[in-house]
Coordinates of N, CA, C and O in Angstrom, one line a residue:
X1 N 69.3 73.3 143.7 CA 70.3 72.7 144.4 C 71.3 73.5 144.7 O 71.6 74.6 143.5
X2 N 72.4 74.2 145.6 CA 73.5 74.6 145.4 C 74.3 73.5 143.9 O 74.9 72.8 143.3
X3 N 74.9 75.6 143.5 CA 75.6 75.7 141.9 C 76.8 76.4 142.3 O 76.8 76.7 143.1
X4 N 77.4 76.4 141.3 CA 78.7 77.7 141.3 C 78.4 79.1 142.1 O 77.8 79.2 141.0
X5 N 79.2 79.1 142.3 CA 78.3 80.5 143.2 C 76.6 80.7 143.4 O 76.5 82.2 143.5
X6 N 76.4 79.8 143.8 CA 74.8 79.9 144.5 C 74.6 78.6 146.3 O 76.5 78.0 146.7
X7 N 74.3 78.8 147.2 CA 74.6 79.2 148.4 C 73.0 77.6 148.4 O 72.3 77.3 147.4
X8 N 73.2 77.3 149.5 CA 71.9 76.3 149.9 C 70.5 76.5 149.4 O 70.1 75.5 148.6
X9 N 70.1 77.9 150.0 CA 69.2 78.2 149.2 C 68.9 78.5 147.8 O 67.6 78.6 147.0
X10 N 70.4 78.1 147.1 CA 69.7 78.3 145.3 C 69.9 80.7 145.3 O 69.9 80.4 144.3
X11 N 71.0 81.1 146.2 CA 70.7 82.8 146.3 C 72.3 82.4 145.9 O 73.1 81.3 146.2
X12 N 72.3 83.9 144.8 CA 74.0 84.1 144.0 C 74.7 84.4 145.5 O 74.1 85.2 146.7
X13 N 75.8 83.9 145.9 CA 76.7 83.9 147.0 C 78.1 85.0 146.2 O 78.2 84.5 144.7
X14 N 77.9 86.4 146.5 CA 78.8 87.4 146.2 C 80.2 87.3 146.3 O 80.9 87.0 145.2
X15 N 80.2 86.2 147.5 CA 81.6 86.4 147.4 C 82.7 85.0 146.3 O 83.3 84.6 145.5
X16 N 81.3 83.9 146.0 CA 81.6 83.1 145.0 C 81.1 83.8 143.8 O 82.0 82.3 142.5
X17 N 80.8 84.5 143.3 CA 80.8 85.0 142.2 C 81.9 85.6 141.8 O 81.4 86.6 140.6
X18 N 82.5 86.4 142.5 CA 83.7 87.1 141.8 C 84.2 86.9 140.7 O 85.0 85.4 141.0
X19 N 83.9 87.5 140.4 CA 85.4 86.8 139.0 C 86.9 88.4 139.1 O 87.3 88.8 139.6
X20 N 88.3 87.6 138.3 CA 88.9 88.3 137.8 C 89.2 89.7 137.0 O 87.4 89.9 136.2
X21 N 90.0 90.8 137.6 CA 89.9 92.0 136.9 C 89.4 92.0 135.1 O 89.1 92.0 134.7
X22 N 90.6 90.5 135.3 CA 91.0 90.5 133.0 C 89.9 90.7 133.1 O 89.3 90.4 131.1
X23 N 88.6 89.3 133.8 CA 87.4 88.7 133.4 C 86.8 90.2 132.8 O 86.0 90.2 131.1
X24 N 86.9 90.7 133.2 CA 85.8 92.3 132.3 C 86.5 92.4 131.1 O 85.8 92.9 131.1
X25 N 87.8 93.1 131.6 CA 88.0 93.0 129.5 C 88.0 92.1 128.8 O 86.9 92.2 128.0
X26 N 87.7 91.4 129.4 CA 87.7 89.7 128.4 C 86.0 89.7 128.2 O 85.8 89.4 126.3
X27 N 85.3 89.8 128.6 CA 84.1 89.6 128.2 C 83.1 91.2 127.6 O 81.9 91.5 127.2
X28 N 84.4 91.7 127.6 CA 83.7 93.5 126.9 C 83.0 94.1 128.1 O 81.7 94.4 127.4
X29 N 82.7 93.7 128.8 CA 82.0 94.7 130.7 C 82.0 96.5 130.5 O 83.0 96.6 129.8
X30 N 81.1 96.1 130.3 CA 81.2 98.3 131.2 C 81.2 98.8 129.1 O 81.4 99.8 129.4
X31 N 80.8 97.8 128.5 CA 81.0 99.0 126.5 C 79.3 99.0 126.3 O 80.2 99.8 125.5
X32 N 78.5 99.0 127.2 CA 77.4 98.7 126.4 C 76.3 100.1 126.7 O 77.5 101.0 128.3
X33 N 75.6 100.9 126.6 CA 74.8 101.8 127.5 C 75.2 102.2 128.5 O 75.1 102.8 129.2
X34 N 74.2 100.6 129.0 CA 73.7 100.0 129.9 C 74.6 99.7 130.8 O 75.8 98.5 130.5
X35 N 75.1 100.3 132.1 CA 75.9 99.8 133.1 C 75.8 97.8 132.9 O 75.5 97.7 133.4
X36 N 77.5 97.0 133.7 CA 77.7 96.6 133.5 C 79.0 96.1 135.4 O 78.5 96.8 136.3
X37 N 77.7 95.1 136.2 CA 78.5 95.2 137.6 C 79.2 93.6 137.8 O 78.5 92.2 136.7
X38 N 80.1 93.8 138.8 CA 81.0 92.4 138.6 C 81.3 92.8 140.4 O 81.2 94.1 141.2
X39 N 81.7 91.8 141.3 CA 82.5 92.4 141.9 C 83.7 91.2 142.1 O 84.1 90.1 141.5
X40 N 84.3 91.7 142.2 CA 85.8 92.0 142.2 C 86.0 91.4 144.0 O 86.0 92.3 144.5
X41 N 87.3 91.2 144.5 CA 88.1 91.5 145.6 C 89.6 91.9 145.2 O 90.5 91.1 144.0
X42 N 89.4 93.3 145.0 CA 90.9 93.9 144.7 C 91.2 94.9 146.2 O 90.9 95.5 146.7
X43 N 92.2 95.3 145.4 CA 93.1 97.0 145.7 C 93.4 97.8 145.4 O 93.6 97.2 144.3
X44 N 92.8 99.3 146.3 CA 93.3 100.3 145.7 C 94.7 100.5 145.5 O 95.4 100.7 146.3
X45 N 95.9 101.5 144.6 CA 96.7 101.3 144.7 C 96.7 102.4 143.3 O 98.1 103.9 144.1
X46 N 96.1 103.2 142.9 CA 96.4 104.8 143.0 C 94.1 105.1 143.0 O 93.4 104.9 142.0
X47 N 94.1 106.5 143.0 CA 93.3 107.4 142.4 C 92.9 108.6 142.2 O 94.4 109.4 143.3
X48 N 92.5 109.1 141.3 CA 93.4 110.7 140.3 C 92.4 111.4 141.3 O 91.2 111.3 141.8
X49 N 92.8 112.6 141.6 CA 93.2 113.3 142.7 C 92.7 114.9 141.2 O 93.0 114.8 140.6
X50 N 90.7 115.6 141.5 CA 90.8 115.8 140.5 C 91.2 117.6 141.1 O 90.8 117.5 142.9
X51 N 90.9 119.1 140.6 CA 90.5 120.4 140.9 C 88.6 120.6 141.6 O 88.5 121.5 141.7
X52 N 88.3 119.3 140.4 CA 86.5 119.0 140.6 C 86.0 118.3 141.8 O 86.7 117.4 142.8
X53 N 84.9 118.7 142.6 CA 84.4 118.1 143.2 C 84.1 116.7 143.0 O 83.6 116.7 141.1
X54 N 83.7 115.7 143.8 CA 84.1 114.0 143.0 C 82.3 114.1 143.1 O 81.9 112.4 143.7
X55 N 82.4 114.3 141.9 CA 80.0 114.5 142.6 C 79.9 114.6 141.4 O 80.4 116.2 140.9
X56 N 78.2 114.3 141.0 CA 77.7 115.7 139.9 C 76.3 115.9 139.7 O 76.1 114.4 140.6
X57 N 75.6 116.8 140.7 CA 74.2 116.8 140.1 C 73.3 116.0 139.4 O 73.7 117.1 137.8
X58 N 72.7 114.6 140.0 CA 71.9 114.7 138.2 C 70.2 114.3 138.6 O 70.0 114.4 139.7
X59 N 69.8 114.3 137.9 CA 67.5 114.7 138.0 C 67.5 113.1 138.6 O 67.8 112.1 139.0
X60 N 66.5 114.3 138.8 CA 65.4 112.8 140.1 C 64.5 112.1 140.0 O 64.1 111.3 140.6
X61 N 64.2 111.7 138.3 CA 63.1 111.6 138.1 C 63.3 110.2 137.8 O 64.5 109.9 136.7
X62 N 62.4 109.0 137.8 CA 62.7 107.9 137.9 C 63.0 107.0 136.2 O 62.6 107.8 135.3
X63 N 64.5 107.0 136.1 CA 65.5 106.4 135.1 C 66.5 107.4 134.3 O 66.8 106.6 132.9
X64 N 66.4 108.3 135.3 CA 66.7 109.6 134.5 C 68.3 109.5 135.1 O 67.7 109.6 136.8
X65 N 69.1 109.8 134.9 CA 70.6 110.3 136.0 C 71.5 111.5 135.0 O 72.8 111.1 135.7
X66 N 70.4 112.3 134.2 CA 71.5 112.8 134.0 C 71.6 114.4 134.0 O 71.1 114.4 135.3
X67 N 72.9 114.7 134.1 CA 73.2 115.7 134.9 C 72.1 117.3 134.7 O 71.2 117.4 133.2
X68 N 71.4 117.9 135.7 CA 71.6 119.2 136.0 C 71.7 120.2 136.3 O 72.7 120.4 136.7
X69 N 71.1 121.4 135.7 CA 71.6 122.8 135.8 C 70.3 123.5 136.6 O 69.7 123.2 136.7
X70 N 71.7 124.2 137.7 CA 70.5 124.9 138.8 C 70.4 125.9 137.6 O 70.5 127.1 137.0
X71 N 68.5 126.5 137.8 CA 67.9 127.1 137.5 C 67.6 128.2 138.5 O 66.0 127.8 138.7
X72 N 67.4 128.9 138.7 CA 67.1 129.6 140.1 C 67.8 128.8 141.5 O 68.2 127.9 141.9
X73 N 65.8 127.9 142.0 CA 66.0 128.0 143.0 C 66.0 126.3 142.6 O 65.8 125.1 143.8
X74 N 65.6 125.6 141.8 CA 65.4 124.7 140.6 C 66.7 124.0 139.8 O 68.1 125.0 139.7
X75 N 66.6 122.6 140.0 CA 66.8 121.8 138.9 C 66.8 122.0 137.0 O 65.7 121.2 136.6
X76 N 67.4 121.8 136.6 CA 66.1 122.1 134.7 C 67.2 121.0 134.5 O 67.9 121.1 134.5
X77 N 66.4 119.2 134.7 CA 66.8 118.4 133.2 C 66.5 118.7 131.6 O 65.3 119.1 131.9
X78 N 67.7 118.8 131.2 CA 67.3 119.2 129.5 C 67.2 117.4 128.9 O 66.2 117.7 127.5
X79 N 67.1 116.4 129.5 CA 67.1 115.5 129.0 C 65.4 115.0 128.8 O 64.8 115.3 128.1
X80 N 65.3 115.2 129.9 CA 63.2 115.2 130.6 C 62.8 116.3 130.2 O 61.4 115.7 130.3
X81 N 63.0 117.2 129.7 CA 63.3 118.8 130.1 C 62.1 119.2 131.3 O 60.7 120.0 130.7
X82 N 62.4 118.8 132.5 CA 61.8 119.1 133.5 C 62.6 119.6 134.3 O 63.9 119.7 134.1
X83 N 62.0 120.3 135.4 CA 62.6 121.3 136.4 C 62.2 121.3 137.7 O 60.7 120.7 137.7
X84 N 62.9 119.9 138.6 CA 62.7 119.9 139.9 C 63.3 121.0 141.1 O 64.3 121.5 140.9
X85 N 62.7 120.8 141.8 CA 62.8 120.9 143.0 C 63.9 120.9 143.6 O 64.9 121.5 144.9
X86 N 64.5 119.5 144.1 CA 65.6 118.4 144.7 C 66.3 117.9 143.3 O 65.8 117.6 142.1
X87 N 67.4 117.7 143.5 CA 68.7 116.5 143.0 C 69.3 115.9 143.9 O 68.9 116.0 144.6
X88 N 70.0 114.6 142.7 CA 70.7 113.5 143.4 C 71.7 113.8 143.9 O 72.4 114.7 142.3
X89 N 73.0 113.9 144.4 CA 74.1 114.1 143.9 C 74.9 111.7 143.8 O 74.8 110.9 144.2
X90 N 75.5 112.2 142.6 CA 75.7 111.3 142.1 C 77.9 110.9 142.3 O 78.1 112.1 140.7
X91 N 78.3 110.1 142.5 CA 79.3 110.3 142.8 C 80.7 109.4 141.5 O 80.7 108.2 141.4
X92 N 81.4 110.1 140.7 CA 82.1 109.8 140.3 C 83.8 109.5 140.9 O 84.2 110.2 141.1
X93 N 83.8 108.1 140.6 CA 84.8 107.6 141.2 C 86.2 107.3 139.9 O 86.3 106.0 140.0
X94 N 87.4 107.9 139.9 CA 88.4 108.3 138.7 C 89.0 107.1 139.7 O 90.3 107.2 140.6
X95 N 89.9 105.9 139.1 CA 90.7 104.8 140.5 C 90.5 103.4 139.5 O 90.8 103.0 138.4
X96 N 92.1 103.1 140.2 CA 92.7 102.0 139.5 C 93.6 100.9 140.3 O 93.1 101.7 141.4
X97 N 92.2 99.9 140.3 CA 92.4 98.1 140.6 C 93.3 96.9 140.5 O 93.9 97.6 139.3
X98 N 93.5 96.3 141.6 CA 94.4 95.3 140.9 C 94.8 93.7 141.9 O 93.8 94.5 143.1
X99 N 94.1 93.4 141.4 CA 93.5 91.8 142.4 C 95.1 90.5 142.6 O 96.1 92.0 141.9

């Protein structure tokens, strides 16, 4: 049966499961080694501009998102100690939001 944050099929409804931004800090979200995810409705009120690209090149091996170093025509991951022909681009965006 539907309950709080669930639709008629019992699936999680992203709109109903939104949390206020204060709940992120109150619940210590983002403090564990593995990331936390939350759905919020907010406004962007500041985007930090930097002189660097808003991404980094990362390892393509499953479960590894560590930064890789260009080594000739390949990409070297120091964590996996492997060299790959390709890399992934992971984006980093530093901004301030308000609800």
